[in-house]
Coordinates of N, CA, C and O and ligand atoms in Angstrom, one line a residue:
M39 N 8.4 11.0 17.7 CA 7.7 12.2 17.3 C 6.2 12.0 17.5 O 5.7 11.0 16.9
A40 N 5.5 12.9 18.1 CA 4.0 12.8 18.2 C 3.4 12.9 16.8 O 3.9 13.7 15.9
S41 N 2.2 12.3 16.6 CA 1.6 12.3 15.3 C 1.2 13.7 14.9 O 1.2 14.1 13.7
S42 N 0.8 14.5 15.9 CA 0.4 15.9 15.6 C 1.6 16.7 15.0 O 1.3 17.7 14.3
E43 N 2.8 16.4 15.3 CA 4.0 17.1 14.8 C 4.3 16.4 13.4 O 4.8 17.1 12.5
R44 N 4.1 15.1 13.3 CA 4.6 14.4 12.1 C 3.7 14.8 10.9 O 4.2 14.8 9.8
Y45 N 2.4 14.9 11.1 CA 1.5 15.1 10.0 C 0.9 16.5 10.1 O 0.2 16.9 11.0
Q46 N 1.2 17.3 9.0 CA 0.7 18.7 9.0 C -0.4 18.9 8.0 O -1.0 19.9 8.0
R47 N -0.7 17.9 7.2 CA -1.8 18.1 6.2 C -2.4 16.7 5.9 O -1.8 15.7 6.2
Y48 N -3.6 16.8 5.2 CA -4.3 15.6 4.8 C -4.5 15.5 3.4 O -4.6 16.5 2.7
F49 N -4.4 14.3 2.8 CA -4.7 14.0 1.4 C -5.9 13.0 1.4 O -5.7 11.8 1.8
K50 N -7.1 13.5 1.1 CA -8.3 12.6 1.2 C -8.5 12.0 -0.2 O -8.7 12.7 -1.2
V51 N -8.4 10.7 -0.2 CA -8.6 10.0 -1.5 C -10.0 9.5 -1.6 O -10.6 8.9 -0.8
S52 N -10.6 9.9 -2.8 CA -12.0 9.5 -3.0 C -12.0 8.1 -3.7 O -11.0 7.6 -4.2
W53 N -13.1 7.4 -3.7 CA -13.3 6.1 -4.4 C -12.9 6.2 -5.8 O -12.2 5.4 -6.4
D54 N -13.4 7.3 -6.5 CA -13.1 7.5 -7.9 C -11.6 7.7 -8.2 O -11.1 7.1 -9.1
R55 N -11.0 8.5 -7.4 CA -9.6 8.7 -7.6 C -8.8 7.4 -7.4 O -7.9 7.1 -8.2
L56 N -9.1 6.7 -6.3 CA -8.4 5.4 -6.1 C -8.6 4.5 -7.2 O -7.6 3.9 -7.7
Q57 N -9.8 4.3 -7.8 CA -10.0 3.4 -8.9 C -9.2 3.9 -10.1 O -8.6 3.1 -10.8
N58 N -9.3 5.2 -10.4 CA -8.6 5.7 -11.6 C -7.1 5.5 -11.4 O -6.4 5.2 -12.4
D59 N -6.5 5.8 -10.3 CA -5.1 5.7 -10.1 C -4.6 4.2 -10.2 O -3.6 3.9 -10.8
I60 N -5.5 3.3 -9.7 CA -5.1 1.9 -9.9 C -5.3 1.5 -11.4 O -4.4 0.7 -11.9
R61 N -6.3 2.0 -12.0 CA -6.4 1.6 -13.5 C -5.1 2.1 -14.2 O -4.7 1.4 -15.1
E62 N -4.6 3.2 -13.9 CA -3.4 3.7 -14.6 C -2.2 2.8 -14.3 O -1.4 2.6 -15.1
L63 N -2.1 2.4 -13.0 CA -1.0 1.5 -12.7 C -1.2 0.2 -13.5 O -0.2 -0.4 -13.9
C64 N -2.4 -0.3 -13.6 CA -2.6 -1.5 -14.3 C -2.3 -1.4 -15.8 O -1.8 -2.3 -16.4
K65 N -2.6 -0.2 -16.4 CA -2.3 0.0 -17.8 C -0.8 -0.2 -18.0 O -0.4 -0.8 -19.1
D66 N 0.0 0.2 -17.1 CA 1.5 0.1 -17.3 C 1.9 -1.4 -17.2 O 3.0 -1.7 -17.5
L67 N 1.0 -2.2 -16.7 CA 1.4 -3.7 -16.5 C 0.8 -4.5 -17.7 O 1.0 -5.7 -17.7
E68 N 0.2 -3.8 -18.6 CA -0.5 -4.6 -19.7 C 0.6 -5.4 -20.5 O 1.7 -5.0 -20.7
G69 N 0.2 -6.6 -20.8 CA 1.1 -7.5 -21.5 C 1.9 -8.4 -20.5 O 2.5 -9.4 -21.0
R70 N 1.9 -8.1 -19.2 CA 2.6 -8.9 -18.3 C 1.6 -9.9 -17.6 O 0.5 -9.6 -17.4
T71 N 2.1 -11.1 -17.3 CA 1.2 -12.1 -16.6 C 1.8 -12.3 -15.2 O 3.0 -12.2 -15.0
F72 N 0.8 -12.5 -14.3 CA 1.1 -12.8 -12.9 C 0.4 -14.0 -12.4 O -0.7 -14.3 -12.9
K73 N 1.0 -14.7 -11.5 CA 0.3 -15.9 -10.9 C -0.8 -15.4 -10.0 O -1.8 -16.2 -9.8
G74 N -0.7 -14.2 -9.5 CA -1.8 -13.7 -8.6 C -1.3 -12.5 -7.9 O -0.3 -11.9 -8.2
I75 N -2.1 -12.1 -6.8 CA -1.8 -10.9 -6.1 C -1.8 -11.3 -4.6 O -2.6 -12.0 -4.1
I76 N -0.8 -10.7 -4.0 CA -0.7 -10.8 -2.5 C -1.0 -9.4 -1.9 O -0.3 -8.5 -2.2
A77 N -2.0 -9.4 -1.1 CA -2.4 -8.1 -0.5 C -1.8 -8.0 0.9 O -1.8 -9.0 1.7
I78 N -1.2 -6.9 1.2 CA -0.7 -6.6 2.5 C -1.9 -6.0 3.3 O -2.4 -4.9 3.0
A79 N -2.3 -6.8 4.3 CA -3.5 -6.4 5.1 C -3.0 -5.6 6.3 O -2.0 -5.9 6.8
R80 N -3.9 -4.6 6.5 CA -5.2 -4.5 5.9 C -5.3 -3.5 4.7 O -6.1 -3.6 3.8
G81 N -4.4 -2.5 4.7 CA -4.5 -1.4 3.8 C -4.5 -1.9 2.3 O -5.1 -1.2 1.5
G82 N -3.8 -3.0 2.0 CA -3.7 -3.4 0.6 C -4.9 -4.2 0.2 O -5.0 -4.6 -1.0
L83 N -5.9 -4.5 1.1 CA -7.0 -5.5 0.7 C -7.9 -4.9 -0.3 O -8.2 -5.5 -1.3
I84 N -8.3 -3.7 -0.1 CA -9.3 -3.1 -1.1 C -8.6 -2.7 -2.4 O -9.1 -3.0 -3.5
P85 N -7.4 -2.1 -2.4 CA -6.7 -1.9 -3.6 C -6.4 -3.2 -4.4 O -6.6 -3.3 -5.6
T86 N -6.1 -4.3 -3.7 CA -5.9 -5.6 -4.3 C -7.2 -6.0 -5.0 O -7.1 -6.5 -6.2
G87 N -8.4 -5.8 -4.4 CA -9.6 -6.2 -5.1 C -9.8 -5.4 -6.5 O -10.2 -6.0 -7.4
L88 N -9.4 -4.1 -6.4 CA -9.5 -3.3 -7.6 C -8.4 -3.8 -8.7 O -8.7 -3.9 -9.9
F89 N -7.2 -4.1 -8.2 CA -6.2 -4.6 -9.2 C -6.7 -5.9 -9.8 O -6.5 -6.2 -11.0
A90 N -7.2 -6.8 -8.9 CA -7.7 -8.1 -9.4 C -8.8 -7.9 -10.5 O -8.8 -8.7 -11.5
Q91 N -9.7 -7.0 -10.2 CA -10.8 -6.8 -11.2 C -10.2 -6.3 -12.5 O -10.5 -6.8 -13.6
E92 N -9.3 -5.3 -12.4 CA -8.7 -4.7 -13.6 C -7.9 -5.7 -14.4 O -7.9 -5.7 -15.7
M93 N -7.2 -6.6 -13.7 CA -6.2 -7.5 -14.4 C -6.8 -8.8 -14.6 O -6.1 -9.7 -15.2
G94 N -8.0 -9.1 -14.2 CA -8.6 -10.4 -14.4 C -8.0 -11.5 -13.6 O -8.0 -12.7 -14.0
L95 N -7.4 -11.1 -12.4 CA -6.7 -12.1 -11.6 C -7.6 -12.6 -10.5 O -8.3 -11.8 -9.9
R96 N -7.6 -13.9 -10.3 CA -8.5 -14.5 -9.3 C -7.8 -15.2 -8.1 O -8.4 -15.7 -7.2
N97 N -6.5 -15.3 -8.2 CA -5.7 -16.0 -7.2 C -5.2 -14.9 -6.3 O -4.2 -14.2 -6.6
I98 N -5.8 -14.9 -5.1 CA -5.4 -13.8 -4.1 C -5.0 -14.4 -2.8 O -5.6 -15.3 -2.3
D99 N -3.8 -13.8 -2.3 CA -3.4 -14.2 -1.0 C -3.2 -13.0 -0.2 O -3.2 -11.9 -0.6
T100 N -2.9 -13.2 1.1 CA -2.7 -12.1 2.0 C -1.4 -12.3 2.8 O -0.9 -13.4 3.1
L101 N -0.8 -11.1 3.2 CA 0.3 -11.1 4.1 C -0.2 -10.1 5.1 O -0.4 -8.9 4.8
C102 N -0.3 -10.5 6.4 CA -0.9 -9.7 7.4 C 0.3 -9.1 8.2 O 1.0 -9.8 8.9
V103 N 0.3 -7.7 8.1 CA 1.4 -7.0 8.9 C 0.6 -6.0 9.8 O -0.1 -5.2 9.3
Q104 N 0.9 -6.1 11.1 CA 0.2 -5.3 12.0 C 1.2 -4.4 12.8 O 2.1 -4.9 13.5
S105 N 1.1 -3.1 12.6 CA 1.9 -2.2 13.4 C 1.1 -1.6 14.6 O -0.1 -1.6 14.5
Y106 N 1.8 -1.3 15.6 CA 1.1 -0.8 16.8 C 1.0 0.8 16.6 O 1.9 1.4 16.1
D107 N -0.1 1.3 17.1 CA -0.4 2.7 17.2 C -0.7 3.3 15.8 O 0.2 3.4 14.9
A108 N -2.0 3.6 15.6 CA -2.4 4.1 14.2 C -1.6 5.2 13.7 O -1.1 5.2 12.5
M109 N -1.5 6.4 14.3 CA -0.8 7.5 13.7 C 0.5 7.9 14.4 O 1.1 8.9 14.2
S110 N 0.9 7.0 15.3 CA 2.2 7.3 16.1 C 3.3 6.6 15.4 O 3.2 5.7 14.6
Q111 N 4.5 7.0 15.8 CA 5.7 6.3 15.4 C 5.6 4.8 15.8 O 5.3 4.5 16.9
R112 N 5.8 3.9 14.8 CA 5.6 2.5 15.1 C 6.6 1.9 16.0 O 7.8 2.1 15.8
E113 N 6.2 1.1 17.0 CA 7.1 0.5 17.9 C 7.4 -0.9 17.6 O 8.5 -1.4 17.8
G114 N 6.3 -1.6 17.2 CA 6.5 -3.1 17.0 C 5.6 -3.6 15.9 O 4.7 -2.9 15.4
V115 N 5.9 -4.7 15.4 CA 5.2 -5.3 14.2 C 5.0 -6.8 14.4 O 5.9 -7.5 14.9
T116 N 3.8 -7.3 14.1 CA 3.6 -8.7 14.0 C 3.3 -9.1 12.6 O 2.6 -8.3 11.9
V117 N 3.8 -10.2 12.1 CA 3.6 -10.6 10.7 C 3.0 -12.0 10.6 O 3.5 -12.9 11.3
D118 N 2.0 -12.2 9.7 CA 1.5 -13.5 9.5 C 1.7 -13.7 8.0 O 0.9 -13.2 7.2
K119 N 2.7 -14.5 7.6 CA 2.9 -14.8 6.2 C 2.0 -15.9 5.8 O 2.3 -17.1 6.1
G120 N 1.1 -15.6 4.9 CA 0.1 -16.7 4.5 C 0.6 -17.4 3.3 O -0.2 -18.3 2.7
V121 N 1.8 -17.2 2.8 CA 2.3 -17.9 1.6 C 3.6 -18.5 1.8 O 4.3 -18.1 2.8
D122 N 4.0 -19.5 1.0 CA 5.2 -20.2 1.3 C 6.2 -20.2 0.1 O 6.9 -21.2 -0.2
H123 N 6.2 -19.0 -0.5 CA 7.2 -18.9 -1.7 C 7.8 -17.5 -1.6 O 7.6 -16.7 -0.6
D124 N 8.7 -17.2 -2.6 CA 9.5 -16.0 -2.5 C 8.8 -14.8 -3.3 O 9.4 -13.8 -3.5
G125 N 7.6 -15.1 -3.8 CA 6.9 -14.0 -4.5 C 7.2 -14.0 -6.0 O 6.6 -13.1 -6.7
E126 N 8.0 -14.8 -6.5 CA 8.3 -14.8 -8.0 C 7.0 -15.0 -8.8 O 6.2 -15.9 -8.6
G127 N 6.8 -14.0 -9.7 CA 5.6 -14.0 -10.6 C 4.3 -13.5 -9.9 O 3.3 -13.5 -10.5
W128 N 4.5 -13.0 -8.7 CA 3.3 -12.4 -8.0 C 3.4 -10.9 -7.9 O 4.5 -10.3 -7.8
L129 N 2.2 -10.3 -7.9 CA 2.1 -8.9 -7.5 C 1.9 -8.8 -6.0 O 1.2 -9.6 -5.4
L130 N 2.6 -7.8 -5.4 CA 2.4 -7.5 -4.0 C 1.9 -6.1 -3.9 O 2.5 -5.2 -4.4
I131 N 0.7 -5.9 -3.2 CA 0.0 -4.7 -3.3 C -0.2 -4.1 -1.8 O -0.7 -4.8 -0.9
D132 N 0.1 -2.8 -1.7 CA -0.3 -2.1 -0.5 C -0.9 -0.7 -0.9 O -0.6 -0.3 -2.0
D133 N -1.6 -0.1 0.0 CA -2.2 1.2 -0.3 C -1.1 2.3 -0.3 O -1.2 3.2 -1.1
L134 N -0.2 2.1 0.6 CA 0.7 3.2 0.9 C 2.1 2.8 1.4 O 2.1 1.8 2.2
V135 N 3.2 3.4 1.0 CA 4.4 3.2 1.7 C 4.7 4.5 2.3 O 4.7 5.6 1.7
D136 N 4.9 4.5 3.6 CA 5.1 5.7 4.4 C 6.6 5.8 4.9 O 7.5 6.3 4.2
T137 N 6.9 5.3 6.1 CA 8.2 5.3 6.5 C 9.1 4.2 5.8 O 10.3 4.2 5.9
G138 N 8.4 3.2 5.3 CA 9.0 2.0 4.7 C 9.2 0.9 5.6 O 9.8 -0.2 5.2
K139 N 8.7 1.0 6.8 CA 8.9 -0.1 7.8 C 8.2 -1.4 7.3 O 8.8 -2.5 7.3
T140 N 7.0 -1.2 6.9 CA 6.2 -2.4 6.4 C 6.9 -2.9 5.1 O 7.1 -4.2 4.9
A141 N 7.3 -2.0 4.3 CA 7.9 -2.4 3.0 C 9.2 -3.3 3.2 O 9.4 -4.2 2.5
R142 N 10.0 -2.8 4.1 CA 11.2 -3.6 4.4 C 10.9 -5.0 4.8 O 11.6 -5.9 4.4
I143 N 9.9 -5.2 5.6 CA 9.5 -6.5 6.1 C 9.0 -7.4 5.0 O 9.5 -8.5 4.8
V144 N 8.1 -6.8 4.2 CA 7.5 -7.6 3.1 C 8.5 -7.9 2.0 O 8.5 -9.0 1.4
R145 N 9.4 -7.0 1.8 CA 10.5 -7.2 0.8 C 11.4 -8.4 1.1 O 11.8 -9.2 0.3
E146 N 11.6 -8.5 2.5 CA 12.5 -9.6 2.9 C 11.8 -10.9 2.8 O 12.3 -11.9 2.4
L147 N 10.4 -10.9 3.0 CA 9.6 -12.1 3.0 C 9.4 -12.6 1.5 O 9.3 -13.8 1.2
L148 N 9.2 -11.6 0.6 CA 8.8 -11.9 -0.7 C 9.7 -11.1 -1.7 O 9.2 -10.2 -2.4
P149 N 11.0 -11.4 -1.7 CA 11.9 -10.6 -2.5 C 11.7 -10.5 -4.0 O 12.1 -9.6 -4.6
K150 N 11.0 -11.5 -4.5 CA 10.9 -11.6 -6.0 C 9.5 -11.0 -6.5 O 9.3 -11.0 -7.7
A151 N 8.7 -10.6 -5.6 CA 7.4 -10.1 -6.0 C 7.5 -8.7 -6.6 O 8.5 -8.0 -6.3
L152 N 6.6 -8.3 -7.5 CA 6.6 -6.9 -8.0 C 5.8 -6.2 -7.0 O 4.5 -6.4 -6.9
F153 N 6.4 -5.3 -6.3 CA 5.8 -4.6 -5.2 C 5.3 -3.2 -5.6 O 6.0 -2.3 -6.0
I154 N 4.0 -3.0 -5.5 CA 3.3 -1.8 -5.9 C 2.5 -1.2 -4.8 O 1.7 -1.9 -4.2
T155 N 2.7 0.1 -4.6 CA 1.7 0.8 -3.7 C 1.1 1.9 -4.5 O 1.7 2.4 -5.5
V156 N -0.1 2.2 -4.1 CA -0.8 3.3 -4.9 C -0.2 4.6 -4.6 O 0.1 5.4 -5.5
Y157 N 0.1 4.9 -3.3 CA 0.7 6.1 -2.9 C 2.0 5.9 -2.2 O 2.3 4.8 -1.7
A158 N 2.9 6.9 -2.3 CA 4.2 6.7 -1.7 C 4.7 8.1 -1.1 O 4.4 9.1 -1.6
K159 N 5.4 7.9 0.1 CA 6.1 9.1 0.6 C 7.6 8.9 0.5 O 8.1 7.8 0.3
P160 N 8.3 10.0 0.5 CA 9.7 10.0 0.2 C 10.6 9.0 0.9 O 11.4 8.3 0.3
E161 N 10.3 8.8 2.2 CA 11.1 7.8 3.0 C 10.9 6.4 2.5 O 11.9 5.6 2.5
G162 N 9.7 6.1 2.1 CA 9.5 4.7 1.7 C 9.6 4.4 0.2 O 9.7 3.3 -0.3
R163 N 9.5 5.5 -0.6 CA 9.5 5.4 -2.0 C 10.6 4.4 -2.7 O 10.3 3.7 -3.6
P164 N 11.8 4.5 -2.2 CA 12.8 3.7 -2.8 C 12.6 2.2 -2.7 O 13.2 1.4 -3.4
L165 N 11.7 1.8 -1.7 CA 11.5 0.4 -1.4 C 10.5 -0.3 -2.3 O 10.3 -1.5 -2.3
V166 N 9.7 0.5 -3.1 CA 8.7 -0.1 -3.9 C 9.1 -0.1 -5.4 O 9.9 0.8 -5.8
D167 N 8.6 -1.0 -6.2 CA 8.9 -1.0 -7.6 C 8.1 0.0 -8.4 O 8.6 0.6 -9.3
R168 N 6.9 0.2 -8.0 CA 6.0 1.2 -8.7 C 5.0 1.8 -7.7 O 4.6 1.1 -6.7
F169 N 4.6 3.0 -8.0 CA 3.6 3.7 -7.2 C 2.9 4.7 -8.2 O 3.4 5.0 -9.3
H170 N 1.7 5.2 -7.8 CA 1.1 6.2 -8.6 C 1.4 7.6 -8.3 O 1.9 8.4 -9.1
T171 N 1.2 8.0 -7.1 CA 1.4 9.4 -6.6 C 2.2 9.5 -5.4 O 2.0 8.7 -4.5
E172 N 3.1 10.4 -5.4 CA 3.9 10.7 -4.2 C 3.3 11.9 -3.4 O 2.8 12.8 -4.1
V173 N 3.2 11.7 -2.1 CA 2.8 12.8 -1.3 C 3.9 13.1 -0.3 O 4.7 12.2 0.0
S174 N 3.9 14.3 0.3 CA 4.9 14.6 1.2 C 4.9 13.8 2.5 O 3.9 13.2 2.9
Q175 N 6.1 13.7 3.1 CA 6.2 12.9 4.3 C 5.3 13.4 5.5 O 4.9 12.6 6.3
D176 N 4.9 14.7 5.5 CA 4.1 15.2 6.5 C 2.6 15.1 6.2 O 1.8 15.8 6.8
T177 N 2.2 14.4 5.2 CA 0.8 14.2 4.8 C 0.2 12.9 5.3 O 0.9 11.9 5.2
W178 N -0.9 13.0 5.9 CA -1.7 11.8 6.3 C -2.7 11.5 5.2 O -3.5 12.3 4.9
V179 N -2.5 10.3 4.6 CA -3.4 10.0 3.6 C -4.7 9.3 4.2 O -4.6 8.4 5.0
V180 N -5.8 9.9 3.8 CA -7.1 9.4 4.3 C -7.8 8.6 3.2 O -8.2 9.1 2.2
F181 N -7.9 7.3 3.4 CA -8.5 6.4 2.4 C -10.1 6.3 2.6 O -10.5 6.5 3.7
P182 N -10.8 6.0 1.5 CA -12.2 6.1 1.6 C -12.9 5.0 2.5 O -14.0 5.2 3.0
W183 N -12.2 4.0 2.8 CA -12.7 2.9 3.7 C -12.5 3.2 5.2 O -13.0 2.5 6.0
E184 N -11.7 4.2 5.5 CA -11.4 4.5 6.9 C -12.6 5.0 7.6 O -13.2 6.0 7.1
P185 N -13.0 4.4 8.7 CA -14.3 4.7 9.3 C -14.4 6.1 9.9 O -15.4 6.8 9.8
N186 N -13.3 6.6 10.4 CA -13.4 7.9 11.1 C -12.2 8.8 10.7 O -11.3 9.1 11.5
P187 N -12.4 9.4 9.5 CA -11.3 10.3 9.1 C -11.3 11.6 10.0 O -12.4 11.9 10.5
P188 N -10.1 12.1 10.2 CA -10.1 13.4 11.0 C -11.1 14.4 10.5 O -11.3 14.5 9.3
A189 N -11.7 15.2 11.4 CA -12.7 16.1 11.1 C -12.3 17.1 10.0 O -13.1 17.5 9.2
D190 N -11.0 17.5 10.0 CA -10.6 18.5 9.0 C -10.0 17.9 7.8 O -9.4 18.6 7.0
A191 N -10.2 16.6 7.6 CA -9.6 15.9 6.4 C -10.4 16.3 5.1 O -11.6 16.5 5.2
Ligands
PRP114 O1 5.6 2.5 5.5 P1 5.0 2.4 6.8 O2 5.4 3.4 7.8 O3 5.2 1.0 7.3 O4 3.5 2.6 6.7 C1 2.7 2.0 5.6 C2 1.8 0.9 6.2 O5 0.9 1.5 7.1 C3 -0.4 1.2 6.8 O6 -0.7 0.0 7.4 P2 -0.9 -0.2 9.0 O7 0.3 -0.7 9.6 O8 -1.4 1.1 9.6 O9 -2.0 -1.3 9.2 P3 -3.5 -1.4 8.6 O10 -3.3 -1.3 7.1 O11 -4.0 -2.7 9.1 O12 -4.2 -0.2 9.1 C4 -0.4 1.0 5.3 O13 -1.5 0.1 4.9 C5 0.9 0.3 5.1 O14 0.9 -1.1 5.2

């Protein structure tokens, strides 16, 4: 399906909203301890920094997952697993779960991590442990770090 058919609306996330949503997710984790955070790059990198600040965690790793075609149906994926464990005791952070393709891959690689995305769409939602806000499947989420948001976002 072409991206123009798949996405009918935009949800533009401000820096303030992102920080507040992450703070709320962190509040729900109060009292729990983690060895550190694994960021799913690239989308999870900036959320991971905010989680790390909120939770006082300094041990950060990355899991690099690259899908082809920014707004099109994904055809292929390359993965660079920067860690050599199953995720036990770690937080695993991404900005968004959409179709769930990335989530399925990272779940398999790090089955014991607590997997949190800030935003979730219905297709991917069952694959994450926690998220803050659900948006419809036909919404394109525009994050504040994205260099060229669509003109009508
Ligand atoms: O549930 P899915 O359909 O897999 O979509 C979600 C993934 O898509 C985005 O990353 P993307 O693959 O665009 O890479 P990027 O973060 O490097 O831009 C986002 O950061 C998630 O990792």
